Short mmCIF file of C-alpha atoms and ligand atoms in Angstrom, two decimals:
data_model
loop_
_atom_site.label_atom_id
_atom_site.label_comp_id
_atom_site.label_asym_id
_atom_site.label_seq_id
_atom_site.Cartn_x
_atom_site.Cartn_y
_atom_site.Cartn_z
CA MET A 164 -57.92 -76.77 133.30
CA SER A 165 -54.16 -76.74 133.94
CA GLU A 166 -53.05 -76.72 137.64
CA ILE A 167 -49.79 -74.39 137.09
CA ARG A 168 -49.16 -72.26 134.15
CA LEU A 169 -46.41 -70.38 133.78
CA HIS A 170 -46.45 -67.69 131.07
CA ASN A 171 -43.78 -65.86 129.71
CA VAL A 172 -41.88 -66.10 133.23
CA THR A 173 -38.25 -64.43 133.28
CA LYS A 174 -36.25 -64.13 136.24
CA ARG A 175 -33.26 -62.21 136.68
CA PHE A 176 -30.76 -62.19 139.37
CA GLY A 177 -28.06 -58.75 138.36
CA ASP A 178 -26.56 -59.94 134.78
CA ILE A 179 -27.98 -63.53 135.54
CA VAL A 180 -31.07 -64.50 134.01
CA ALA A 181 -31.88 -67.38 135.63
CA VAL A 182 -35.28 -68.21 134.20
CA ASN A 183 -35.87 -67.18 130.28
CA ASP A 184 -39.10 -66.76 129.26
CA VAL A 185 -40.11 -70.01 130.43
CA SER A 186 -44.10 -71.06 129.48
CA ILE A 187 -45.35 -74.21 131.34
CA ASP A 188 -48.68 -75.88 131.70
CA VAL A 189 -48.93 -78.85 134.18
CA ASN A 190 -52.21 -80.33 134.53
CA GLU A 191 -53.99 -81.60 137.46
CA GLY A 192 -52.48 -85.06 138.45
CA GLU A 193 -49.69 -84.46 136.32
CA PHE A 194 -46.05 -85.63 137.28
CA VAL A 195 -43.73 -83.02 135.45
CA VAL A 196 -39.98 -83.49 135.64
CA LEU A 197 -37.75 -80.27 134.51
CA LEU A 198 -34.16 -81.74 133.79
CA GLY A 199 -31.28 -79.88 133.37
CA PRO A 200 -27.96 -79.47 134.49
CA SER A 201 -26.53 -77.39 137.52
CA GLY A 202 -27.41 -73.69 137.15
CA ALA A 203 -30.03 -74.44 134.43
CA GLY A 204 -32.55 -72.53 136.35
CA LYS A 205 -34.50 -75.51 138.07
CA THR A 206 -34.80 -74.28 141.72
CA THR A 207 -35.22 -70.86 140.63
CA THR A 208 -38.52 -72.04 138.93
CA LEU A 209 -39.74 -73.99 141.79
CA ARG A 210 -39.26 -71.08 144.18
CA LEU A 211 -41.10 -68.74 141.62
CA ILE A 212 -44.30 -71.41 141.85
CA ALA A 213 -44.40 -71.60 145.57
CA GLY A 214 -43.93 -67.50 145.65
CA LEU A 215 -40.58 -67.31 147.15
CA GLU A 216 -39.38 -65.43 144.17
CA ARG A 217 -41.39 -62.64 142.19
CA PRO A 218 -40.79 -62.93 138.53
CA ASP A 219 -39.72 -59.78 136.57
CA GLU A 220 -41.63 -60.45 133.64
CA GLY A 221 -44.42 -62.76 132.95
CA GLU A 222 -47.59 -64.65 134.81
CA ILE A 223 -48.24 -67.75 137.23
CA PHE A 224 -51.25 -68.93 137.28
CA ILE A 225 -52.26 -72.01 140.44
CA ASP A 226 -55.80 -73.90 139.55
CA GLY A 227 -57.05 -70.81 136.77
CA GLU A 228 -56.18 -67.92 139.54
CA ALA A 229 -53.68 -65.47 139.18
CA ALA A 230 -51.05 -66.25 141.66
CA THR A 231 -47.94 -63.87 140.73
CA ASP A 232 -48.73 -61.61 143.66
CA MET A 233 -50.34 -64.14 146.00
CA HIS A 234 -48.25 -64.48 149.32
CA PRO A 235 -46.73 -68.30 149.48
CA ALA A 236 -48.80 -69.10 152.19
CA ASP A 237 -51.93 -68.56 150.01
CA ARG A 238 -50.59 -71.03 147.30
CA ASP A 239 -51.27 -74.11 148.82
CA VAL A 240 -48.37 -75.88 147.19
CA ALA A 241 -45.56 -77.79 149.31
CA PHE A 242 -41.82 -77.39 148.35
CA ILE A 243 -39.74 -80.61 149.37
CA PHE A 244 -35.98 -79.15 149.22
CA GLN A 245 -32.75 -80.87 148.43
CA GLN A 246 -31.77 -80.90 152.07
CA TYR A 247 -34.30 -82.48 154.53
CA SER A 248 -34.83 -79.90 156.92
CA LEU A 249 -36.40 -81.02 159.87
CA TYR A 250 -36.90 -80.02 163.14
CA PRO A 251 -34.35 -81.92 165.23
CA HIS A 252 -35.84 -81.24 168.76
CA LEU A 253 -39.18 -82.70 167.62
CA THR A 254 -39.87 -86.58 167.18
CA VAL A 255 -40.98 -88.15 163.69
CA PHE A 256 -44.43 -87.73 164.82
CA GLY A 257 -43.67 -84.12 166.07
CA ASN A 258 -42.37 -83.16 162.83
CA LEU A 259 -45.22 -84.83 160.60
CA ALA A 260 -48.04 -83.13 162.78
CA PHE A 261 -46.33 -79.63 162.60
CA PRO A 262 -48.13 -78.62 159.74
CA LEU A 263 -51.28 -79.62 160.89
CA ARG A 264 -51.21 -77.84 164.18
CA SER A 265 -50.64 -74.36 162.75
CA PRO A 266 -52.98 -71.86 164.60
CA ARG A 267 -54.49 -71.41 160.65
CA ARG A 268 -55.35 -74.86 160.08
CA ARG A 269 -57.49 -75.53 163.58
CA THR A 270 -57.08 -79.41 163.05
CA SER A 271 -58.24 -81.71 166.02
CA GLU A 272 -55.60 -83.93 167.62
CA ALA A 273 -57.48 -87.04 166.80
CA ASP A 274 -57.35 -85.96 163.49
CA VAL A 275 -53.67 -84.90 163.48
CA SER A 276 -52.95 -88.28 164.76
CA ALA A 277 -55.56 -89.91 162.18
CA ARG A 278 -53.32 -88.32 159.32
CA VAL A 279 -50.18 -88.69 160.80
CA ARG A 280 -50.35 -92.17 161.23
CA SER A 281 -51.73 -92.70 157.63
CA VAL A 282 -48.96 -91.03 155.91
CA ALA A 283 -46.51 -92.65 157.79
CA GLN A 284 -47.95 -96.10 156.86
CA MET A 285 -47.79 -94.70 153.45
CA LEU A 286 -44.29 -93.89 153.41
CA HIS A 287 -43.30 -96.77 155.74
CA ILE A 288 -42.26 -95.47 158.63
CA GLU A 289 -44.64 -95.98 161.16
CA SER A 290 -42.21 -97.82 163.04
CA LYS A 291 -40.12 -94.24 163.63
CA LEU A 292 -42.85 -92.11 165.05
CA ALA A 293 -41.47 -91.70 168.67
CA ASN A 294 -37.93 -91.61 167.31
CA MET A 295 -36.14 -88.03 167.19
CA ALA A 296 -35.74 -86.58 163.94
CA THR A 297 -31.90 -86.66 164.28
CA HIS A 298 -31.89 -90.61 164.94
CA LEU A 299 -33.00 -91.33 161.26
CA SER A 300 -31.09 -92.54 158.32
CA GLY A 301 -30.76 -90.36 155.62
CA GLY A 302 -33.61 -91.95 153.88
CA GLU A 303 -35.99 -92.10 156.88
CA MET A 304 -35.15 -88.36 156.94
CA GLN A 305 -36.31 -87.50 153.49
CA ARG A 306 -39.37 -89.29 153.93
CA VAL A 307 -40.15 -87.67 156.92
CA ALA A 308 -39.68 -84.50 155.12
CA ILE A 309 -42.14 -85.98 151.89
CA GLY A 310 -44.55 -87.09 154.62
CA ARG A 311 -44.65 -83.18 155.96
CA ALA A 312 -45.67 -82.16 152.73
CA LEU A 313 -48.29 -85.13 152.40
CA VAL A 314 -49.99 -84.39 155.67
CA ARG A 315 -51.04 -80.80 154.32
CA GLU A 316 -52.54 -82.19 151.21
CA PRO A 317 -51.58 -79.32 149.02
CA LYS A 318 -52.59 -78.95 145.54
CA VAL A 319 -49.42 -79.16 143.96
CA PHE A 320 -45.84 -80.63 144.97
CA LEU A 321 -42.90 -79.03 144.42
CA MET A 322 -39.78 -81.18 144.66
CA ASP A 323 -36.23 -80.11 144.13
CA GLU A 324 -33.72 -82.88 143.85
CA PRO A 325 -35.58 -84.67 146.87
CA LEU A 326 -33.36 -87.66 146.42
CA SER A 327 -29.98 -86.31 145.56
CA SER A 328 -27.95 -86.63 148.62
CA LEU A 329 -29.33 -90.45 149.12
CA ASP A 330 -27.23 -92.98 148.44
CA ALA A 331 -27.52 -94.93 145.23
CA LYS A 332 -29.69 -98.02 146.80
CA LEU A 333 -31.86 -95.61 148.81
CA ARG A 334 -32.59 -93.28 146.04
CA GLU A 335 -33.68 -96.03 143.79
CA GLU A 336 -35.99 -97.51 146.46
CA LEU A 337 -37.78 -93.88 147.32
CA ARG A 338 -37.97 -92.83 143.89
CA ILE A 339 -40.23 -96.34 143.14
CA GLU A 340 -42.35 -94.97 146.19
CA LEU A 341 -42.62 -91.20 144.93
CA LYS A 342 -44.10 -93.06 141.87
CA ARG A 343 -46.35 -95.19 143.29
CA LEU A 344 -47.43 -92.53 145.84
CA HIS A 345 -47.96 -90.26 142.93
CA ARG A 346 -50.48 -93.00 141.24
CA SER A 347 -52.02 -93.56 144.92
CA ILE A 348 -53.07 -90.02 145.81
CA GLY A 349 -53.16 -88.75 142.30
CA ALA A 350 -50.89 -85.34 143.19
CA THR A 351 -49.87 -82.82 140.84
CA ILE A 352 -45.79 -83.00 140.78
CA ILE A 353 -43.10 -80.76 139.66
CA TYR A 354 -39.93 -82.34 140.16
CA VAL A 355 -36.69 -81.12 139.31
CA THR A 356 -33.62 -83.06 138.80
CA HIS A 357 -30.12 -83.11 136.85
CA ASP A 358 -30.84 -87.20 136.96
CA GLN A 359 -31.91 -88.75 133.67
CA VAL A 360 -32.78 -92.14 135.41
CA GLU A 361 -35.18 -90.15 137.62
CA ALA A 362 -36.80 -87.95 134.88
CA THR A 363 -37.31 -90.63 132.80
CA THR A 364 -38.93 -93.26 135.34
CA LEU A 365 -40.66 -90.77 137.22
CA ALA A 366 -42.19 -88.01 134.41
CA ASP A 367 -45.10 -88.28 132.64
CA ARG A 368 -43.73 -85.10 130.73
CA ILE A 369 -39.73 -84.05 130.84
CA GLY A 370 -39.15 -80.15 129.98
CA ILE A 371 -35.50 -80.07 129.02
CA LEU A 372 -34.29 -76.84 131.04
CA GLU A 373 -31.03 -75.24 129.68
CA HIS A 374 -29.82 -71.37 130.42
CA GLY A 375 -32.92 -70.79 132.11
CA ARG A 376 -35.05 -71.94 129.10
CA ILE A 377 -37.24 -74.94 128.34
CA VAL A 378 -35.62 -76.42 124.98
CA GLN A 379 -38.46 -79.37 124.75
CA MET A 380 -40.92 -80.36 126.67
CA GLY A 381 -42.66 -84.11 125.82
CA THR A 382 -43.43 -87.55 127.32
CA PRO A 383 -40.13 -89.19 127.89
CA ARG A 384 -40.51 -91.30 124.91
CA GLU A 385 -41.10 -88.26 122.54
CA VAL A 386 -38.12 -86.18 123.68
CA TYR A 387 -36.02 -89.70 123.43
CA GLY A 388 -36.70 -90.53 120.03
CA ASN A 389 -37.34 -87.01 118.71
CA PRO A 390 -35.20 -84.47 120.25
CA ALA A 391 -35.56 -81.07 119.23
CA SER A 392 -31.89 -79.87 119.58
CA LEU A 393 -28.24 -81.32 120.15
CA SER A 394 -28.50 -80.92 123.76
CA ALA A 395 -31.96 -82.35 124.38
CA ALA A 396 -30.71 -85.45 122.58
CA GLN A 397 -27.63 -86.06 124.54
CA ARG A 398 -29.70 -85.24 128.13
CA LEU A 399 -31.49 -88.64 127.52
CA GLY A 400 -29.91 -91.96 127.20
CA SER A 401 -27.41 -94.36 128.47
CA PRO A 402 -24.71 -94.86 126.86
CA PRO A 403 -25.25 -91.58 125.00
CA ILE A 404 -26.19 -90.71 121.78
CA ASN A 405 -23.32 -90.88 119.25
CA LEU A 406 -22.48 -87.48 117.37
CA LEU A 407 -20.84 -88.47 113.90
CA PRO A 408 -19.03 -85.48 111.91
CA PRO A 409 -20.70 -85.44 108.82
CA ALA A 410 -17.66 -86.49 106.88
CA LEU A 411 -18.85 -89.89 107.55
CA PHE A 412 -21.94 -89.67 105.48
CA ASP A 413 -22.68 -89.11 101.82
CA PRO A 414 -22.98 -85.37 101.30
CA ALA A 415 -25.76 -86.18 99.03
CA ALA A 416 -27.58 -87.76 101.51
CA MET A 417 -27.70 -85.45 103.92
CA PRO A 418 -29.81 -81.95 104.63
CA ALA A 419 -28.10 -78.85 103.75
CA GLY A 420 -26.54 -77.26 106.65
CA THR A 421 -25.70 -80.42 108.76
CA SER A 422 -22.94 -79.92 111.15
CA THR A 423 -23.98 -83.22 113.65
CA VAL A 424 -25.21 -86.62 112.80
CA ALA A 425 -26.66 -88.19 115.73
CA ILE A 426 -27.39 -91.99 116.11
CA ARG A 427 -28.32 -93.86 119.33
CA PRO A 428 -26.43 -96.74 120.35
CA GLU A 429 -29.15 -99.28 119.48
CA ASP A 430 -30.06 -97.97 116.22
CA ILE A 431 -26.78 -99.14 114.87
CA VAL A 432 -27.44 -102.74 113.21
CA LEU A 433 -24.16 -105.14 113.51
CA HIS A 434 -23.26 -107.50 110.92
CA GLY A 435 -20.54 -110.37 110.43
CA ALA A 436 -17.49 -109.25 108.81
CA ASP A 437 -17.00 -108.13 105.44
CA ALA A 438 -21.32 -107.80 105.07
CA ARG A 439 -22.29 -106.18 102.15
CA ASP A 440 -22.81 -102.35 102.36
CA ALA A 441 -21.39 -102.32 105.74
CA LEU A 442 -19.01 -100.12 107.46
CA ASN A 443 -16.08 -102.31 108.85
CA LEU A 444 -14.90 -101.16 112.27
CA ARG A 445 -12.50 -102.15 114.23
CA VAL A 446 -13.48 -103.33 118.04
CA LEU A 447 -12.15 -101.25 120.56
CA GLU A 448 -13.88 -102.47 123.63
CA TYR A 449 -16.71 -105.01 124.51
CA SER A 450 -18.95 -104.93 127.71
CA PRO A 451 -20.68 -108.18 128.02
CA LEU A 452 -22.77 -107.33 130.96
CA ARG A 453 -24.08 -104.13 129.34
CA HIS A 454 -24.31 -105.63 125.71
CA MET A 455 -22.06 -102.41 124.81
CA LEU A 456 -19.57 -102.07 122.07
CA ILE A 457 -17.10 -99.68 121.41
CA LEU A 458 -16.17 -99.32 118.07
CA ASP A 459 -13.14 -96.97 116.10
CA ARG A 460 -14.11 -95.07 113.27
CA GLU A 461 -11.25 -93.03 112.08
CA GLY A 462 -10.48 -92.11 115.37
CA THR A 463 -14.19 -91.52 116.31
CA ALA A 464 -15.65 -93.73 119.11
CA ILE A 465 -18.86 -94.97 117.81
CA VAL A 466 -20.83 -97.20 120.88
CA ALA A 467 -23.03 -99.72 119.91
CA THR A 468 -25.62 -101.93 122.33
CA THR A 469 -27.02 -104.98 121.31
CA MET A 470 -30.31 -106.89 122.88
CA THR A 471 -28.44 -109.68 124.02
CA GLU A 472 -24.91 -110.74 124.94
CA ARG A 473 -22.59 -111.50 121.84
CA ASN A 474 -18.90 -112.42 121.63
CA PHE A 475 -16.51 -109.73 120.55
CA THR A 476 -12.98 -109.54 121.15
CA PRO A 477 -11.01 -106.34 120.97
CA GLY A 478 -9.38 -105.87 117.45
CA GLN A 479 -11.90 -107.73 115.55
CA THR A 480 -13.73 -106.28 113.05
CA VAL A 481 -17.48 -105.77 112.78
CA GLY A 482 -19.69 -104.81 109.88
CA VAL A 483 -21.87 -102.03 110.69
CA SER A 484 -24.62 -100.14 109.41
CA LEU A 485 -26.21 -96.79 110.48
CA PRO A 486 -29.98 -96.64 108.97
CA PRO A 487 -30.41 -93.64 107.51
CA ARG A 488 -34.02 -93.50 109.22
CA SER A 489 -32.19 -94.01 112.39
CA LEU A 490 -30.01 -90.57 111.97
CA LEU A 491 -30.57 -87.11 113.48
CA TYR A 492 -29.43 -84.45 112.04
CA PHE A 493 -28.14 -80.82 113.57
CA ARG A 494 -27.15 -77.46 112.46
CA SER A 495 -23.91 -76.17 114.27
CA ASP A 496 -26.50 -73.97 116.95
CA GLY A 497 -27.43 -77.48 118.28
CA ARG A 498 -30.72 -76.83 116.16
CA ARG A 499 -32.45 -80.35 114.74
CA ILE A 500 -32.76 -80.34 111.02
CA PRO A 501 -35.81 -82.12 109.93
CA ALA A 502 -34.65 -85.32 107.80
N1 LIG B 869 -30.22 -65.41 144.77
C1 LIG B 869 -29.72 -65.84 143.60
N2 LIG B 869 -28.88 -64.90 143.47
C2 LIG B 869 -27.71 -64.80 142.40
N3 LIG B 869 -28.00 -65.90 141.48
C3 LIG B 869 -28.69 -66.38 141.58
C4 LIG B 869 -29.82 -66.69 142.95
N4 LIG B 869 -30.66 -67.52 142.88
C5 LIG B 869 -30.06 -68.64 141.38
N5 LIG B 869 -29.16 -67.83 141.10
C6 LIG B 869 -28.08 -67.81 139.76
O1 LIG B 869 -29.45 -67.99 139.13
C7 LIG B 869 -28.76 -69.33 138.08
C8 LIG B 869 -29.83 -70.87 138.17
O2 LIG B 869 -29.83 -71.07 139.39
P1 LIG B 869 -31.04 -72.29 140.37
O3 LIG B 869 -32.19 -72.22 139.70
O4 LIG B 869 -30.47 -72.45 141.47
O5 LIG B 869 -30.47 -73.61 139.17
P2 LIG B 869 -30.58 -75.12 139.15
O6 LIG B 869 -31.25 -75.61 140.25
O7 LIG B 869 -30.78 -75.56 137.91
O8 LIG B 869 -29.20 -75.24 139.40
C9 LIG B 869 -27.32 -69.77 138.41
O9 LIG B 869 -26.60 -69.06 138.04
C10 LIG B 869 -27.76 -69.31 139.86
O10 LIG B 869 -26.09 -69.02 140.04
MG1 LIG B 870 -31.06 -76.07 142.02
#
């Protein structure tokens, strides 16, 4: 049984279709990341699951139960927001204890204390328990916000870009910790982000969300290696996938209707200059640290990456082949054409 199930869910705000006929199944213990640009409908999807919005169409099931009309408080899901919202007048301990002290719960103070301490330990904030919530760094505040969700032991965690307001180093640190946390507590997590690194490192499965629609759902490897559309192909990969005009290729070797040919930078094979059957391209730029080569093909820049550092100089010519099995073909509407 899937823990969370969205069945043909649509949510409109006036003329805007924020979430458009979305169906998702999230399994128990799974870490699903919804990846999409700003405005794609990520937050609205989470708010629908949490019960903060009601779908115009479709149904939501939590743990097999129809939840579409269930009160948010009865859904047993914890929402972690992009902007940590702690109670400023409480200590870290007070913030972590708060959900446990609600009258609905009737947890004994001894249990509250034990639970708070165990969660604080998990998140490495034990030494901050007596601090006022406002006397913390951004990373610590977000740990407390995550901790406040953890103490409740909800069925499901909904995380809305929880790391996006942190600086790069903290973001990476907390990202690694979130993954560890997921492994150790086996929670079901739906996490939304526009950051492909977060998506590929955290997710069991990624759902690519665009204009309110799920355009593809699969493991990071599936979405990367076998993208369903041009936009899904562009969503993952750094440096990004190369998009090339069909004019560069033999029309007889291309499927009918091809409007764009794409190849990943690491799939481009580099030879010495004047190698047989290779395209001779001029080097525009070489970045040894990233093993990244920018080549010029009749005004179109093509990026190639190598496994190891090599020696290239701008202006030199390199023989390049684009192996047919690595080429992806797309129609003008962005749909993938099976090769
Ligand atoms: N309460 C609202 N009222 C009107 N429009 C909204 C509201 N919430 C979201 N939207 C619109 O719905 C679309 C999806 O928004 P959102 O779910 O916040 O996207 P994301 O989180 O992916 O950036 C956007 O066009 C946004 O402007
Ligand atoms: Mg959002």
